[in-house]
Amino acid sequence: MTKSLHLALLVCDTPMPEVLEKHGDYRTMFSIVFGLAAKDLDVTLTWDFFDVVEAQEYPSLKDIGNRTYDAIVLTGSKYNAHDNTPWIVKLVDFLKTMRVEYNQSVRLVGICFGHQIILRSSGGTTGRNEKGWEVSSGLMLLLCVLIECRLATLKYN
């Protein structure tokens, strides 16, 4: 039986031109990658996309309270999670409000910058790496024991 997940993607940047040309924007990339995983797990995905940088769009707190979304996903970004640029402060405040009003019941997934923003909104601190950016690729082994954690710990049953 096919299960469904409704996800909100908070788009925190536009990829570099060469990445954008080859792979598309974050909406496209996340839809493809999550879609491949979902297909393997017999899950259908529905996405709502929110531009938190330029348009400063966010899911409504009413939708969050009604559990419209199974999870909120934050993309990566070239920006610094420890910066106080107005849109970053607004993003941190939005996540803080969600946590306070909904008792941390909202599932969050953050990729790089997104993960750091989740940390910051939870009271943690971030800072510049004195050695610069860290970028690497490597093999990952996913164990069958983790099958309970489907799609990065999103539970749908």
Coordinates of N, CA and C in Angstrom, one line a residue:
M1 N 0.8 -1.2 0.0 CA 0.0 0.0 0.0 C 0.9 1.2 0.0
T2 N 0.6 2.1 -0.9 CA 1.4 3.4 -1.0 C 1.1 4.3 0.1
K3 N 2.1 4.9 0.7 CA 2.0 5.9 1.8 C 2.3 7.2 1.1
S4 N 1.8 8.3 1.8 CA 2.1 9.6 1.3 C 2.8 10.5 2.3
L5 N 3.7 11.4 1.9 CA 4.3 12.4 2.7 C 4.1 13.7 2.1
H6 N 3.8 14.7 2.9 CA 3.7 16.1 2.4 C 4.8 16.9 3.0
L7 N 5.7 17.4 2.2 CA 6.9 18.1 2.7 C 6.9 19.5 2.3
A8 N 7.5 20.4 3.1 CA 7.7 21.8 2.8 C 9.2 22.0 2.6
L9 N 9.6 22.6 1.5 CA 11.0 22.8 1.2 C 11.2 24.3 1.4
L10 N 12.0 24.7 2.4 CA 12.4 26.1 2.6 C 13.7 26.3 1.8
V11 N 13.6 27.0 0.7 CA 14.7 27.2 -0.3 C 15.5 28.4 0.2
C12 N 16.7 28.1 0.6 CA 17.6 29.1 1.2 C 18.7 29.7 0.3
D13 N 18.6 29.4 -1.0 CA 19.6 29.9 -2.0 C 19.2 29.4 -3.4
T14 N 20.0 29.9 -4.3 CA 20.0 29.4 -5.7 C 21.3 28.8 -5.9
P15 N 21.4 27.6 -6.5 CA 22.7 26.9 -6.8 C 23.6 27.8 -7.7
M16 N 24.9 27.5 -7.7 CA 25.8 28.2 -8.6 C 25.4 27.9 -10.0
P17 N 25.7 28.9 -10.9 CA 25.2 28.7 -12.3 C 25.5 27.4 -13.0
E18 N 26.8 26.9 -12.7 CA 27.1 25.6 -13.4 C 26.3 24.4 -12.8
V19 N 26.0 24.5 -11.5 CA 25.2 23.4 -10.9 C 23.7 23.6 -11.4
L20 N 23.2 24.8 -11.4 CA 21.9 25.1 -11.9 C 21.7 24.6 -13.3
E21 N 22.6 24.9 -14.1 CA 22.5 24.4 -15.5 C 22.5 22.9 -15.7
K22 N 23.3 22.2 -14.9 CA 23.4 20.8 -15.0 C 22.3 20.0 -14.2
H23 N 21.9 20.5 -13.1 CA 21.0 19.8 -12.2 C 19.7 20.5 -11.9
G24 N 19.6 21.7 -12.3 CA 18.4 22.5 -11.9 C 18.5 23.2 -10.6
D25 N 17.4 23.8 -10.2 CA 17.4 24.5 -8.9 C 17.1 23.5 -7.8
Y26 N 17.1 24.1 -6.5 CA 16.9 23.2 -5.4 C 15.6 22.5 -5.4
R27 N 14.5 23.1 -5.9 CA 13.2 22.5 -6.0 C 13.3 21.2 -6.9
T28 N 14.0 21.3 -8.0 CA 14.2 20.2 -8.9 C 15.1 19.1 -8.2
M29 N 16.2 19.5 -7.7 CA 17.1 18.5 -7.1 C 16.5 17.8 -6.0
F30 N 15.9 18.5 -5.0 CA 15.3 17.8 -3.9 C 14.1 16.9 -4.3
S31 N 13.3 17.3 -5.3 CA 12.2 16.5 -5.8 C 12.8 15.2 -6.4
I32 N 13.9 15.3 -7.2 CA 14.4 14.1 -7.8 C 15.0 13.2 -6.8
V33 N 15.9 13.7 -5.9 CA 16.6 12.8 -5.0 C 15.6 12.2 -4.0
F34 N 14.7 13.0 -3.4 CA 13.8 12.4 -2.5 C 12.8 11.5 -3.2
G35 N 12.5 11.9 -4.4 CA 11.6 11.0 -5.3 C 12.1 9.7 -5.5
L36 N 13.4 9.6 -5.8 CA 14.0 8.3 -6.0 C 13.9 7.4 -4.8
A37 N 14.2 8.0 -3.6 CA 14.1 7.2 -2.3 C 12.7 6.8 -2.1
A38 N 11.8 7.8 -2.3 CA 10.4 7.5 -2.1 C 9.9 6.3 -2.9
K39 N 10.3 6.3 -4.2 CA 9.9 5.3 -5.1 C 10.3 3.9 -4.6
D40 N 11.5 3.8 -4.1 CA 12.0 2.6 -3.6 C 11.2 2.1 -2.3
L41 N 10.6 3.1 -1.6 CA 9.9 2.7 -0.4 C 8.4 2.7 -0.6
D42 N 8.0 2.9 -1.8 CA 6.5 2.9 -2.2 C 5.8 4.0 -1.4
V43 N 6.4 5.2 -1.5 CA 5.9 6.4 -0.9 C 5.7 7.5 -2.0
T44 N 4.6 8.2 -1.9 CA 4.4 9.3 -2.8 C 4.7 10.6 -2.0
L45 N 5.3 11.5 -2.7 CA 5.6 12.8 -2.1 C 4.9 13.9 -2.7
T46 N 4.5 14.9 -1.9 CA 3.9 16.1 -2.3 C 4.7 17.2 -1.7
W47 N 5.2 18.2 -2.5 CA 6.0 19.3 -2.0 C 5.3 20.6 -2.1
D48 N 5.6 21.4 -1.1 CA 5.3 22.9 -1.2 C 6.6 23.6 -1.0
F49 N 6.8 24.6 -1.9 CA 8.1 25.2 -1.9 C 8.0 26.7 -1.4
F50 N 9.0 27.1 -0.6 CA 8.9 28.4 0.0 C 10.3 29.1 -0.2
D51 N 10.3 30.2 -0.9 CA 11.5 31.0 -1.1 C 11.7 31.9 0.2
V52 N 12.6 31.5 1.1 CA 12.8 32.3 2.3 C 13.8 33.4 2.1
V53 N 14.5 33.5 1.0 CA 15.5 34.6 0.8 C 14.9 35.8 0.2
E54 N 14.4 35.7 -1.1 CA 13.9 36.8 -1.8 C 12.4 37.1 -1.5
A55 N 11.6 36.2 -1.6 CA 10.1 36.4 -1.4 C 9.8 36.3 0.1
Q56 N 10.7 35.7 0.9 CA 10.5 35.5 2.3 C 9.2 34.8 2.6
E57 N 8.9 33.7 1.9 CA 7.7 32.9 2.1 C 8.0 31.8 3.1
Y58 N 6.9 31.5 3.9 CA 7.0 30.5 4.9 C 5.7 29.7 4.9
P59 N 5.8 28.4 5.4 CA 4.5 27.7 5.6 C 3.7 28.5 6.7
S60 N 2.4 28.4 6.7 CA 1.6 29.1 7.7 C 1.7 28.3 9.0
L61 N 1.7 29.0 10.1 CA 1.7 28.4 11.4 C 0.4 27.5 11.6
K62 N -0.6 28.0 10.9 CA -1.9 27.2 11.0 C -1.7 25.8 10.3
D63 N -1.0 25.8 9.1 CA -0.7 24.5 8.5 C 0.2 23.7 9.3
I64 N 1.1 24.3 10.0 CA 2.0 23.5 10.8 C 1.3 23.0 12.0
G65 N 0.4 23.8 12.6 CA -0.4 23.3 13.8 C -1.4 22.2 13.4
N66 N -1.9 22.3 12.1 CA -2.8 21.2 11.6 C -2.0 20.0 11.1
R67 N -0.7 20.0 11.2 CA 0.1 18.9 10.8 C 0.0 18.6 9.3
T68 N -0.2 19.7 8.5 CA -0.2 19.6 7.1 C 1.0 19.0 6.5
Y69 N 2.2 19.3 7.1 CA 3.5 18.8 6.7 C 4.0 17.7 7.5
D70 N 4.5 16.6 6.9 CA 5.1 15.6 7.6 C 6.5 16.0 8.1
A71 N 7.1 16.9 7.3 CA 8.4 17.5 7.7 C 8.7 18.7 6.9
I72 N 9.6 19.5 7.5 CA 10.1 20.7 6.8 C 11.5 20.5 6.5
V73 N 11.9 20.8 5.3 CA 13.3 20.5 4.8 C 13.9 21.9 4.5
L74 N 15.1 22.1 5.0 CA 15.9 23.3 4.7 C 17.0 23.0 3.7
T75 N 17.2 23.8 2.7 CA 18.3 23.5 1.7 C 19.6 24.1 2.2
G76 N 20.6 23.8 1.5 CA 21.9 24.4 1.7 C 21.9 25.8 1.2
S77 N 23.0 26.5 1.4 CA 23.2 27.9 1.0 C 24.6 28.3 1.0
K78 N 24.9 29.3 0.2 CA 26.3 29.9 0.2 C 26.5 30.8 1.4
Y79 N 25.3 31.2 2.0 CA 25.3 32.2 3.1 C 25.8 31.5 4.4
N80 N 26.2 32.4 5.4 CA 26.6 31.9 6.7 C 25.4 31.8 7.6
A81 N 25.3 30.6 8.3 CA 24.2 30.4 9.2 C 24.4 31.3 10.5
H82 N 25.6 31.8 10.7 CA 25.8 32.6 11.9 C 25.6 34.1 11.6
D83 N 25.3 34.5 10.4 CA 25.1 35.9 10.0 C 23.8 36.4 10.5
N84 N 23.7 37.7 10.6 CA 22.5 38.3 11.0 C 21.8 39.1 9.9
T85 N 21.9 38.7 8.7 CA 21.2 39.2 7.6 C 19.7 39.1 7.9
P86 N 18.9 40.1 7.6 CA 17.5 40.1 8.0 C 16.7 38.8 7.6
W87 N 17.0 38.2 6.4 CA 16.2 37.0 6.0 C 16.7 35.8 6.8
I88 N 17.9 35.8 7.3 CA 18.4 34.7 8.1 C 17.9 34.8 9.5
V89 N 17.8 36.0 10.0 CA 17.2 36.2 11.4 C 15.7 35.8 11.3
K90 N 15.0 36.2 10.3 CA 13.6 35.8 10.1 C 13.4 34.3 10.1
L91 N 14.3 33.6 9.4 CA 14.3 32.1 9.3 C 14.5 31.5 10.6
V92 N 15.5 32.0 11.3 CA 15.8 31.5 12.7 C 14.6 31.7 13.6
D93 N 14.0 32.9 13.5 CA 12.9 33.2 14.4 C 11.7 32.4 14.0
F94 N 11.5 32.1 12.7 CA 10.4 31.2 12.3 C 10.5 29.8 13.0
L95 N 11.7 29.3 12.9 CA 11.9 27.9 13.4 C 11.8 28.0 15.0
K96 N 12.3 29.0 15.6 CA 12.1 29.1 17.1 C 10.6 29.1 17.4
T97 N 9.8 29.9 16.7 CA 8.4 30.0 17.0 C 7.7 28.7 16.8
M98 N 8.1 28.0 15.7 CA 7.5 26.6 15.5 C 7.8 25.7 16.7
R99 N 9.1 25.8 17.2 CA 9.4 24.9 18.3 C 8.7 25.2 19.6
V100 N 8.5 26.5 19.8 CA 7.8 27.0 21.0 C 6.3 26.6 20.9
E101 N 5.7 27.0 19.8 CA 4.3 26.8 19.7 C 3.8 25.4 19.5
Y102 N 4.7 24.6 18.9 CA 4.3 23.2 18.6 C 5.2 22.2 19.3
N103 N 5.8 22.6 20.4 CA 6.5 21.7 21.3 C 7.5 20.7 20.6
Q104 N 8.2 21.2 19.7 CA 9.2 20.4 18.9 C 8.6 19.2 18.2
S105 N 7.3 19.3 17.9 CA 6.7 18.1 17.2 C 6.9 18.1 15.7
V106 N 7.4 19.2 15.2 CA 7.6 19.3 13.8 C 9.0 18.7 13.4
R107 N 8.9 17.8 12.4 CA 10.1 17.1 12.0 C 10.9 18.1 11.0
L108 N 12.2 18.2 11.3 CA 13.0 19.1 10.5 C 14.2 18.3 9.9
V109 N 14.5 18.6 8.6 CA 15.6 18.1 7.9 C 16.4 19.2 7.4
G110 N 17.7 19.3 7.7 CA 18.5 20.4 7.2 C 19.7 19.9 6.5
I111 N 20.0 20.5 5.3 CA 21.2 20.1 4.5 C 22.2 21.2 4.7
C112 N 23.4 20.9 5.3 CA 24.5 21.8 5.4 C 24.0 23.1 6.1
F113 N 23.9 24.2 5.4 CA 23.4 25.5 6.0 C 22.1 25.3 6.7
G114 N 21.2 24.5 6.1 CA 19.9 24.2 6.8 C 20.0 23.6 8.1
H115 N 21.0 22.6 8.2 CA 21.3 22.0 9.5 C 21.8 23.0 10.5
Q116 N 22.7 23.8 10.1 CA 23.2 24.8 11.0 C 22.2 25.8 11.5
I117 N 21.2 26.2 10.6 CA 20.1 27.1 11.0 C 19.2 26.4 12.0
I118 N 19.0 25.1 11.8 CA 18.2 24.4 12.8 C 18.9 24.4 14.2
L119 N 20.3 24.2 14.2 CA 21.1 24.3 15.4 C 20.9 25.6 16.0
R120 N 21.1 26.7 15.2 CA 21.0 28.0 15.8 C 19.7 28.3 16.4
S121 N 18.6 27.9 15.7 CA 17.2 28.2 16.2 C 16.9 27.4 17.5
S122 N 17.7 26.4 17.7 CA 17.5 25.6 18.9 C 18.4 26.0 20.1
G123 N 19.1 27.2 19.9 CA 20.0 27.7 20.9 C 21.4 27.4 20.8
G124 N 21.8 26.7 19.8 CA 23.2 26.4 19.5 C 23.9 27.5 18.8
T125 N 25.2 27.4 18.7 CA 26.0 28.5 18.0 C 26.7 27.9 16.8
T126 N 26.9 28.7 15.8 CA 27.6 28.3 14.6 C 28.7 29.4 14.5
G127 N 29.7 29.1 13.7 CA 30.8 30.0 13.4 C 31.6 29.6 12.2
R128 N 32.4 30.5 11.8 CA 33.2 30.3 10.6 C 34.3 29.2 10.9
N129 N 34.5 28.3 10.0 CA 35.6 27.4 10.1 C 36.9 28.1 9.6
E130 N 37.8 28.2 10.5 CA 39.1 28.9 10.2 C 39.9 28.3 9.1
K131 N 39.6 27.0 8.8 CA 40.3 26.3 7.7 C 39.5 26.5 6.3
G132 N 38.4 27.2 6.4 CA 37.6 27.3 5.1 C 36.5 26.3 5.0
W133 N 35.9 26.3 3.8 CA 34.8 25.3 3.5 C 35.3 23.9 3.5
E134 N 34.5 23.0 3.9 CA 34.8 21.6 3.8 C 33.9 20.9 2.8
V135 N 34.5 20.4 1.8 CA 33.7 19.7 0.8 C 34.3 18.4 0.5
S136 N 33.5 17.3 0.4 CA 34.0 16.0 0.1 C 32.9 15.1 -0.4
S137 N 33.3 14.0 -1.0 CA 32.3 13.0 -1.3 C 32.9 11.7 -0.8
G138 N 32.0 10.8 -0.6 CA 32.4 9.5 0.0 C 31.2 8.5 -0.1
L139 N 31.6 7.3 0.1 CA 30.6 6.2 0.0 C 29.8 6.1 1.4
M140 N 28.6 5.8 1.3 CA 27.8 5.6 2.5 C 27.1 4.2 2.5
L141 N 27.2 3.6 3.6 CA 26.5 2.3 3.7 C 25.3 2.4 4.6
L142 N 24.1 2.2 4.0 CA 22.9 2.2 4.8 C 22.5 0.8 5.2
L143 N 22.4 0.7 6.5 CA 22.1 -0.7 7.0 C 20.6 -0.9 7.0
C144 N 20.2 -2.1 6.8 CA 18.8 -2.5 6.8 C 18.2 -2.2 8.2
V145 N 19.0 -2.2 9.2 CA 18.4 -2.0 10.6 C 17.8 -0.6 10.7
L146 N 18.2 0.3 9.8 CA 17.7 1.7 9.8 C 16.4 1.8 9.1
I147 N 15.9 0.8 8.6 CA 14.7 0.9 7.7 C 13.5 1.6 8.5
E148 N 13.5 1.5 9.8 CA 12.5 2.2 10.6 C 12.6 3.7 10.4
C149 N 13.8 4.2 10.0 CA 14.0 5.6 9.9 C 13.7 6.2 8.5
R150 N 13.0 5.4 7.7 CA 12.7 5.8 6.3 C 12.8 7.3 6.0
L151 N 13.4 7.6 4.9 CA 13.6 8.9 4.4 C 14.1 9.9 5.5
A152 N 15.2 9.6 6.0 CA 15.9 10.4 7.0 C 15.0 10.7 8.2
T153 N 14.5 9.6 8.8 CA 13.7 9.6 10.0 C 12.3 10.1 9.9
L154 N 11.8 10.2 8.7 CA 10.4 10.6 8.5 C 9.5 9.4 8.7
K155 N 8.7 9.4 9.7 CA 7.7 8.3 9.9 C 6.4 8.6 9.3
Y156 N 5.8 7.7 8.6 CA 4.6 8.0 7.9 C 3.5 7.1 8.2
N157 N 3.7 6.2 9.2 CA 2.6 5.3 9.6 C 2.0 5.6 11.0

